[in-house]
CSV table of C-alpha atoms and ligand atoms in Angstrom, one decimal:
chain,number,residue,atom,x,y,z
A,1,UNK,CA,90.8,85.3,110.6
A,2,UNK,CA,94.5,86.2,110.3
A,3,UNK,CA,95.2,89.4,112.1
A,4,UNK,CA,97.1,90.7,108.6
A,5,UNK,CA,93.9,89.6,106.6
A,6,UNK,CA,91.7,92.1,108.6
A,7,UNK,CA,90.3,95.2,106.8
A,8,UNK,CA,91.4,97.8,109.7
A,9,UNK,CA,95.1,96.3,109.5
A,10,UNK,CA,95.2,96.7,105.9
A,11,UNK,CA,94.1,100.0,106.1
A,12,UNK,CA,96.5,100.7,109.2
A,13,UNK,CA,99.5,99.5,106.9
A,14,UNK,CA,98.3,101.7,103.8
A,15,UNK,CA,98.3,104.8,105.9
A,16,UNK,CA,101.5,104.1,107.8
A,17,UNK,CA,103.0,103.6,104.0
A,18,UNK,CA,101.4,106.5,102.6
A,19,UNK,CA,102.9,108.4,105.3
A,20,UNK,CA,106.3,107.3,104.5
A,21,UNK,CA,106.1,108.0,101.0
A,22,UNK,CA,105.2,111.7,102.0
A,23,UNK,CA,108.6,111.8,103.8
A,24,UNK,CA,107.3,112.3,107.1
A,25,UNK,CA,108.9,109.0,108.8
A,26,UNK,CA,112.6,109.1,108.6
A,27,UNK,CA,114.1,106.3,110.5
A,28,UNK,CA,111.8,105.6,113.3
A,29,UNK,CA,110.1,108.8,113.2
A,30,UNK,CA,106.5,109.0,114.0
A,31,UNK,CA,103.7,106.6,115.5
A,32,UNK,CA,100.1,105.5,114.7
A,33,UNK,CA,97.4,103.9,116.8
A,34,UNK,CA,93.8,102.6,116.2
A,35,UNK,CA,91.3,101.8,118.7
A,36,UNK,CA,89.7,98.5,117.4
A,37,UNK,CA,86.0,98.1,117.2
A,38,UNK,CA,84.7,95.0,119.3
A,39,UNK,CA,83.6,93.2,116.2
A,40,UNK,CA,86.9,93.5,114.5
A,41,UNK,CA,88.7,92.1,117.9
A,42,UNK,CA,86.1,89.1,117.9
A,43,UNK,CA,87.3,88.5,114.0
A,44,UNK,CA,91.0,88.2,114.9
A,45,UNK,CA,90.5,86.9,118.9
A,46,UNK,CA,91.8,83.2,117.6
A,47,UNK,CA,95.1,84.8,116.5
A,48,UNK,CA,95.7,86.7,119.8
A,49,UNK,CA,98.0,85.4,122.6
A,50,UNK,CA,98.3,86.7,126.0
A,51,UNK,CA,101.6,88.6,127.0
A,52,UNK,CA,102.6,89.7,130.2
A,53,UNK,CA,101.0,92.7,131.8
A,54,UNK,CA,103.4,96.0,131.8
A,55,UNK,CA,102.9,99.4,132.9
A,56,UNK,CA,101.3,101.6,130.5
A,57,UNK,CA,103.1,104.8,131.8
A,58,UNK,CA,99.7,106.6,132.3
A,59,UNK,CA,96.5,105.9,133.9
A,60,UNK,CA,93.3,105.6,131.4
A,61,UNK,CA,90.3,104.6,133.0
A,62,UNK,CA,88.1,105.3,130.1
A,63,UNK,CA,89.9,103.0,128.0
A,64,UNK,CA,89.5,99.8,130.2
A,65,UNK,CA,89.4,96.4,128.2
A,66,UNK,CA,90.0,98.4,125.2
A,67,UNK,CA,92.4,96.8,122.2
A,68,UNK,CA,94.6,99.1,120.0
A,69,UNK,CA,96.8,98.5,116.8
A,70,UNK,CA,100.1,100.4,117.4
A,71,UNK,CA,103.2,100.9,115.8
A,72,UNK,CA,106.4,99.4,117.6
A,73,UNK,CA,108.9,101.5,119.4
A,74,UNK,CA,112.1,102.1,117.3
A,75,UNK,CA,110.2,100.4,114.2
A,76,UNK,CA,110.7,102.2,110.8
A,77,UNK,CA,107.2,103.3,109.1
A,78,UNK,CA,109.5,102.3,106.2
A,79,UNK,CA,109.2,98.4,107.0
A,80,UNK,CA,105.7,98.6,108.2
A,81,UNK,CA,104.2,97.2,104.7
A,82,UNK,CA,106.8,94.5,104.4
A,83,UNK,CA,106.7,93.3,108.0
A,84,UNK,CA,103.8,94.2,109.9
A,85,UNK,CA,104.2,91.3,112.1
A,86,UNK,CA,107.8,92.8,113.4
A,87,UNK,CA,106.9,96.6,113.3
A,88,UNK,CA,103.3,96.4,114.6
A,89,UNK,CA,101.4,95.3,117.7
A,90,UNK,CA,97.9,94.6,119.2
A,91,UNK,CA,97.8,95.6,122.9
A,92,UNK,CA,95.0,94.9,125.4
A,93,UNK,CA,94.2,97.5,128.3
A,94,UNK,CA,93.5,95.9,131.6
A,95,UNK,CA,90.6,96.4,133.9
A,96,UNK,CA,92.2,99.2,136.0
A,97,UNK,CA,93.5,101.4,132.9
A,98,UNK,CA,97.0,101.2,134.3
A,99,UNK,CA,98.4,98.3,132.3
A,100,UNK,CA,98.4,96.8,128.9
A,101,UNK,CA,99.6,93.5,127.5
A,102,UNK,CA,101.0,92.6,123.8
A,103,UNK,CA,98.3,90.5,122.2
A,104,UNK,CA,100.0,90.2,118.6
A,105,UNK,CA,102.7,91.3,116.6
A,106,UNK,CA,106.4,92.4,117.6
A,107,UNK,CA,107.4,89.0,117.0
A,108,UNK,CA,111.2,90.0,117.2
A,109,UNK,CA,110.4,91.7,120.5
A,110,UNK,CA,110.1,95.1,121.5
A,111,UNK,CA,107.6,97.4,122.8
A,112,UNK,CA,104.5,99.6,121.7
A,113,UNK,CA,105.2,103.2,120.5
A,114,UNK,CA,107.3,105.6,122.7
A,115,UNK,CA,104.5,107.8,122.5
A,116,UNK,CA,102.3,105.4,124.4
A,117,UNK,CA,101.3,107.8,126.9
A,118,UNK,CA,100.1,110.6,124.4
A,119,UNK,CA,98.4,107.9,122.2
A,120,UNK,CA,96.7,106.4,124.8
A,121,UNK,CA,95.5,109.6,126.8
A,122,UNK,CA,94.5,111.2,123.4
A,123,UNK,CA,92.3,108.4,122.7
A,124,UNK,CA,90.6,108.6,126.2
A,125,UNK,CA,90.1,112.5,125.4
A,126,UNK,CA,88.4,111.6,122.3
A,127,UNK,CA,86.5,108.9,122.9
A,128,UNK,CA,84.7,110.8,125.8
A,129,UNK,CA,83.7,113.6,123.3
A,130,UNK,CA,82.7,111.3,120.4
A,131,UNK,CA,83.2,107.3,120.5
A,132,UNK,CA,83.5,107.5,116.7
A,133,UNK,CA,87.2,108.9,117.2
A,134,UNK,CA,89.5,105.8,116.5
A,135,UNK,CA,92.8,107.2,115.0
A,136,UNK,CA,95.7,108.9,116.8
A,137,UNK,CA,98.5,109.8,114.3
A,138,UNK,CA,102.0,111.5,114.8
A,139,UNK,CA,104.1,112.6,111.9
A,140,UNK,CA,107.2,114.5,111.5
A,141,UNK,CA,105.6,116.7,109.2
A,142,UNK,CA,108.4,118.9,107.4
A,143,UNK,CA,106.9,122.3,106.9
A,144,UNK,CA,104.6,122.4,110.1
A,145,UNK,CA,107.8,121.9,112.0
A,146,UNK,CA,109.6,124.6,109.9
A,147,UNK,CA,107.0,127.1,110.8
A,148,UNK,CA,107.4,126.6,114.4
A,149,UNK,CA,110.9,128.1,114.2
A,150,UNK,CA,109.5,131.6,112.9
A,151,UNK,CA,105.9,131.6,114.0
A,152,UNK,CA,104.8,132.8,117.3
A,153,UNK,CA,103.5,129.7,119.4
A,154,UNK,CA,100.1,130.4,119.4
A,155,UNK,CA,97.1,128.5,118.3
A,156,UNK,CA,95.5,131.6,117.1
A,157,UNK,CA,98.4,132.6,114.7
A,158,UNK,CA,99.1,129.0,113.4
A,159,UNK,CA,95.3,128.6,112.9
A,160,UNK,CA,94.8,131.8,111.2
A,161,UNK,CA,98.1,131.6,108.9
A,162,UNK,CA,97.2,127.9,107.9
A,163,UNK,CA,93.5,128.7,107.2
A,164,UNK,CA,94.8,131.7,104.7
A,165,UNK,CA,97.1,129.2,102.9
A,166,UNK,CA,94.3,127.1,101.3
A,167,UNK,CA,90.6,127.6,101.4
A,168,UNK,CA,89.6,124.1,102.3
A,169,UNK,CA,91.6,124.6,105.7
A,170,UNK,CA,88.8,126.2,107.6
A,171,UNK,CA,86.4,123.8,106.3
A,172,UNK,CA,88.7,121.1,107.2
A,173,UNK,CA,89.6,122.2,110.6
A,174,UNK,CA,86.9,124.8,111.6
A,175,UNK,CA,87.9,124.0,115.2
A,176,UNK,CA,91.8,125.1,114.6
A,177,UNK,CA,94.9,123.9,115.6
A,178,UNK,CA,97.0,123.8,118.9
A,179,UNK,CA,100.6,124.2,119.6
A,180,UNK,CA,102.6,122.6,122.3
A,181,UNK,CA,106.0,124.4,123.2
A,182,UNK,CA,109.0,122.3,122.8
A,183,UNK,CA,108.9,119.8,125.6
A,184,UNK,CA,110.8,116.3,125.9
A,185,UNK,CA,108.9,113.7,124.0
A,186,UNK,CA,108.1,110.4,125.2
A,187,UNK,CA,106.7,111.0,128.7
A,188,UNK,CA,103.6,111.9,130.7
A,189,UNK,CA,104.0,115.7,130.8
A,190,UNK,CA,103.9,116.3,127.1
A,191,UNK,CA,100.9,113.9,127.0
A,192,UNK,CA,99.1,116.0,129.4
A,193,UNK,CA,99.9,119.2,127.4
A,194,UNK,CA,98.7,117.5,124.2
A,195,UNK,CA,95.5,116.1,125.7
A,196,UNK,CA,94.4,119.6,126.9
A,197,UNK,CA,94.6,120.6,123.2
A,198,UNK,CA,92.6,117.6,121.9
A,199,UNK,CA,89.8,118.6,124.1
A,200,UNK,CA,89.7,121.6,121.6
A,201,UNK,CA,91.2,120.5,118.5
A,202,UNK,CA,91.8,117.6,116.0
A,203,UNK,CA,95.3,118.7,115.5
A,204,UNK,CA,98.2,119.6,117.9
A,205,UNK,CA,101.7,120.6,116.6
A,206,UNK,CA,104.6,119.8,119.0
A,207,UNK,CA,107.2,122.8,118.5
A,208,UNK,CA,110.4,121.7,116.5
A,209,UNK,CA,109.1,118.1,116.5
A,210,UNK,CA,106.0,117.3,114.7
A,211,UNK,CA,102.2,117.0,114.6
A,212,UNK,CA,99.6,114.9,116.4
A,213,UNK,CA,96.2,114.4,114.4
A,214,UNK,CA,93.1,112.7,115.5
A,215,UNK,CA,90.1,111.3,113.7
A,216,UNK,CA,87.0,109.1,113.1
A,217,UNK,CA,88.9,106.8,110.5
A,218,UNK,CA,92.2,106.3,108.9
A,219,UNK,CA,91.5,108.4,105.9
A,220,UNK,CA,90.0,111.3,107.8
A,221,UNK,CA,93.2,111.3,110.1
A,222,UNK,CA,95.5,111.0,107.3
A,223,UNK,CA,93.9,113.8,105.4
A,224,UNK,CA,93.7,116.1,108.2
A,225,UNK,CA,97.4,115.8,108.5
A,226,UNK,CA,98.1,116.1,104.9
A,227,UNK,CA,95.7,119.1,104.4
A,228,UNK,CA,97.4,121.2,107.3
A,229,UNK,CA,101.1,120.0,106.3
A,230,UNK,CA,100.2,121.1,102.6
A,231,UNK,CA,98.8,124.6,104.0
A,232,UNK,CA,102.2,124.8,105.9
A,233,UNK,CA,104.2,124.2,102.6
A,234,UNK,CA,102.3,126.9,100.8
A,235,UNK,CA,103.2,129.1,103.7
A,236,UNK,CA,107.0,128.3,103.8
A,237,UNK,CA,107.1,129.1,100.2
A,238,UNK,CA,105.3,132.2,100.8
A,239,UNK,CA,107.7,133.3,103.3
A,240,UNK,CA,110.6,132.0,101.5
A,241,UNK,CA,109.7,134.4,98.6
A,242,UNK,CA,110.5,137.2,101.0
A,243,UNK,CA,107.9,139.6,99.6
A,244,UNK,CA,105.4,139.2,102.3
A,245,UNK,CA,101.7,138.7,101.5
A,246,UNK,CA,100.3,141.3,98.8
A,247,UNK,CA,96.9,139.9,99.3
A,248,UNK,CA,95.2,137.1,101.4
A,249,UNK,CA,91.9,135.6,102.6
A,250,UNK,CA,90.4,138.5,104.8
A,251,UNK,CA,88.4,137.8,108.2
A,252,UNK,CA,85.2,139.2,106.2
A,253,UNK,CA,86.1,136.6,103.7
A,254,UNK,CA,86.1,133.6,106.2
A,255,UNK,CA,82.9,134.9,107.6
A,256,UNK,CA,81.5,134.6,103.8
A,257,UNK,CA,82.7,131.1,103.7
A,258,UNK,CA,81.6,129.9,107.3
A,259,UNK,CA,78.0,130.8,106.0
A,260,UNK,CA,78.1,129.2,102.6
A,261,UNK,CA,79.8,126.0,104.0
A,262,UNK,CA,77.9,125.9,107.5
A,263,UNK,CA,81.0,125.9,109.3
A,264,UNK,CA,81.4,127.7,112.5
A,265,UNK,CA,84.9,129.6,112.8
A,266,UNK,CA,85.6,131.0,115.9
A,267,UNK,CA,86.0,134.6,116.4
A,268,UNK,CA,89.2,134.4,118.2
A,269,UNK,CA,90.9,133.3,114.9
A,270,UNK,CA,89.6,136.1,112.8
A,271,UNK,CA,91.6,139.0,114.6
A,272,UNK,CA,92.7,142.1,112.7
A,273,UNK,CA,96.3,142.2,111.6
B,1,2HA,O1,110.5,108.1,117.0
B,1,2HA,O2,108.4,110.1,116.6
B,1,2HA,O3,108.4,111.1,119.0
B,1,2HA,C1,109.1,108.1,117.4
B,1,2HA,C2,108.7,109.7,117.4
B,1,2HA,C3,108.8,110.1,119.1
B,2,ZN,ZN1,108.0,112.2,117.0
């Protein structure tokens, strides 16, 4: 099968395009990666080539031999739908977990996403928790970014404030969200910090930069990003009205919700204000 005809590739392209349409991917902002299922690798294998092994900038022994579909460094999400073979790439991790090679895509040259260390290390963490995790998505979510200038950069505060803004939030992300203080992007240190949070959460906000989301499939991961960003948009509007909250969802309300929806909402997010 041609790579671009595979269902997971079509879904990947659709997800990237949906993010572009929502305004989260100015220029080359954001990146997306998918850990490909073995059957899907087999289905496209005849169209894969073997590139040179390169240093992955990290060590991911838990991902030895895995294949990933990833966006390319410096490529624009805007162009993914039109030209997937230029903007995307399939990479293979070697049997040491230290190197990768390009086996498809980036036909006009280039490298996988500049955030490859964070993507790979997040995949490794999530795979160890549950093998169903396959998608890591980084977007420049306008309203979540805006909030990192005015809220304390604490997991408890971000989680609680987002939960209050939309009742679906505690159901969609009951474990909460993590916050990484501003750090230089693209490297190993920010990847380590993000991974620590990904052990606990499916969402990690990079202060003054963007958001990482993890999930089992494209719809769930995109939906998670979208839900959090929508709640952030509501909070930005509430704060912009300048009158504070006159009423909101209270800790006892969250407790009622947790019973009816059978979700476990950690006490540390239900603090008294
Ligand atoms: O340019 O979003 O974090 C891609 C990015 C880097
Ligand atoms: Zn970014």
